[in-house]
Amino acid sequence: MAPGRPAPAALFRSLLFCALVGACLLLLLGGCARRAPHAAPPAASGLPRADPGYLQWLERQSMLGQAPELAAQVSGTERLWHNSGEAVRVPVLLRAAPNWLSLDGSSLAASRPLFAALGAARLPEKLPALGLEGLFLAPVGERADIWTAESPDGGATDDSRRPAAPASLTPDPAWGNAEDFGRLAAMAEEAGVQLGGELIPAATGLGPDFILQARQVPRFAGTYAMISVPPEAWGDLPEARGEWDCRPLDAAGVARLAERGLLPPALLRDRLHWAAPSGWAATGEVRGADGQLRRWVYRHGPHVLAPVLHWQDPTGRARRIFSAASIRQTGLEGQTLTGLRFEALMGLDVAPDGTGAAAGAAGEAPLERAALAPGLEALDEAAREIHRYGGWALQADALPPALAPLILTGPVDFTRDAATPSAAARALLTGDTAPLAGLLRAALAEGVDQSRLARGPLGEGGLGPEAEGETPATLALRALGLPASPPAGTADGRTLREACLFVLGWRIGLPGLAFLSPQELTGALAPQGGGEGLTPVWETASGHAGTAQALRLAFGTLAEQEGKPDSFLRAVGRLLLARKASGLALGRLVAVSGGRDGWLAALSALPEGGMWLTVGNASSKRRTLTISLPASVGSATDAAEAVPGLAPPRLGAGGRSVEVELDARQCRHVLLRH
């Protein structure tokens, strides 16, 4: 191991960074003291310009305003020389923390702020016995809806009800304060549990930095991809009711501004068939610090209240925001795994031929890195900085599988596999395992390192986009045609449990990082009467705030399940413990069988010898399958525990095949030893 890297007992965290935790807490407390728009000076003072006091207050809330203080912690010091930016130390993290619990604060109910609630429940101490070694908290940054809801002119937008993205490096009040985080981090350190989370996304919320750039405050110029539109072209913009009444530009409006030379005629992104929705939008008339009225067009992400940071701007201000976020999260807070959401930057560059033609559409040649500029460049640079502070970088967006080889040629440690969980969910619903088999075979043929893939929900309300807004329990009820809440002890309850394990089995039973959420582990179901609901973070159903909004739980809360050996939580935990003990996260996918008639098998070689076999039966009937093996083995056993009512796995002649019995819609995991 290279000198200067963190010690193994603390997952290679530098003692230097631990010593900086106190400084981090002071910074966090300082940030928490500057809260809430209602404490701001008045936005309007009768002056023919934006109120200077209000602008100064906004600067103190902004991400860019916090960057110098954070950068000063490392700039010009020896701290930048402790770790290589190019180091890829995937095996270290996979051995220490292959299995993660993923928490999204917007989807959880607790009687107190979440950092405090997690600490009061002593959750980090409980996780290792459940097979979970990591706690991924995302998104944590303060969300931008407080700014749009209380904008200085009272303006509103058609997208005001959309989920607000973070627009601050300061934790959202729903998560809590620095003291609570510090106690949680210390508890996790003592328990050997790693912490992780996401940086600010490339498409942030509409917050202080955006407002200050639109106010023409010089030090914020170039932060976002924004262009000032001269008054003579305002007729080409949609009407707006106020400063922050942001409106999308239609194709005709974009074309008119392109004819004026204000917007590019085409971007590489325009021809990426898989890219998330994005486009150009316009603000209302914004009065600047100089007293001038301006209207702006800017690039937005999923909706108009998600402006995109301008990575290519020569001022480098967007890069400084990401750098400051990395210093805070990885360097000062000591979080091990850092998620990066840079999808909004993919293809955000002018097409060289002016047509917007880019590889990647159906039937075209494989994508090249240049077609995704500056997205991959930004990912690589952010990953290098995270490495320099001793952490690991995770590409957290749900991107097409074809991008994995491109992403993993750079310094990014892990990239998200959203396609495999989605295909597993579809297999349960349809009984068709062919799409899942096709994905695994394609990855095998392309030589994708499965150990560098991450599967499962990362934020997003506890459900990844691959689940299409449905928990495994909801999917299972649909597939099985069961009533809304089958009793856990009935045959229907056992069938529901096995169907949920089928969905989760295709992330637990493959190499790489596995993420699970409270929604998945509790069997969360849609609330009565429809709409959105919350899952208790740990407490019993009667012990958390917002009980009226609680999701129905097929398996019970985590607290209720913890003490029951036969609970769903404990069954998943036994699989996760076996996964870690075998080293499967570090394994190598070597063979894929089946894909027809509703069954599929994936065989992975283990780092210390032997193999892990994951077999799924998505059909509606019990079946016995014989799986050929690439090499002779001496024993075959269930990876975690015997399956009631089914015969144990049996080896064929010479140990070159294994016979596995499965019930309908069931996944089984078999350890093969030489």
XYZ file of C-alpha atoms in Angstrom, residues 1-6 12 14 81-83:
11
model
C 0.000 0.000 0.000
C 1.332 3.418 -0.943
C 2.541 5.692 1.849
C 0.151 8.434 2.870
C -3.041 6.502 2.212
C -5.489 6.116 5.091
C -8.085 4.183 4.851
C -6.444 9.949 6.907
C -0.382 15.301 -1.604
C -1.660 12.503 0.615
C -3.476 10.551 -2.129
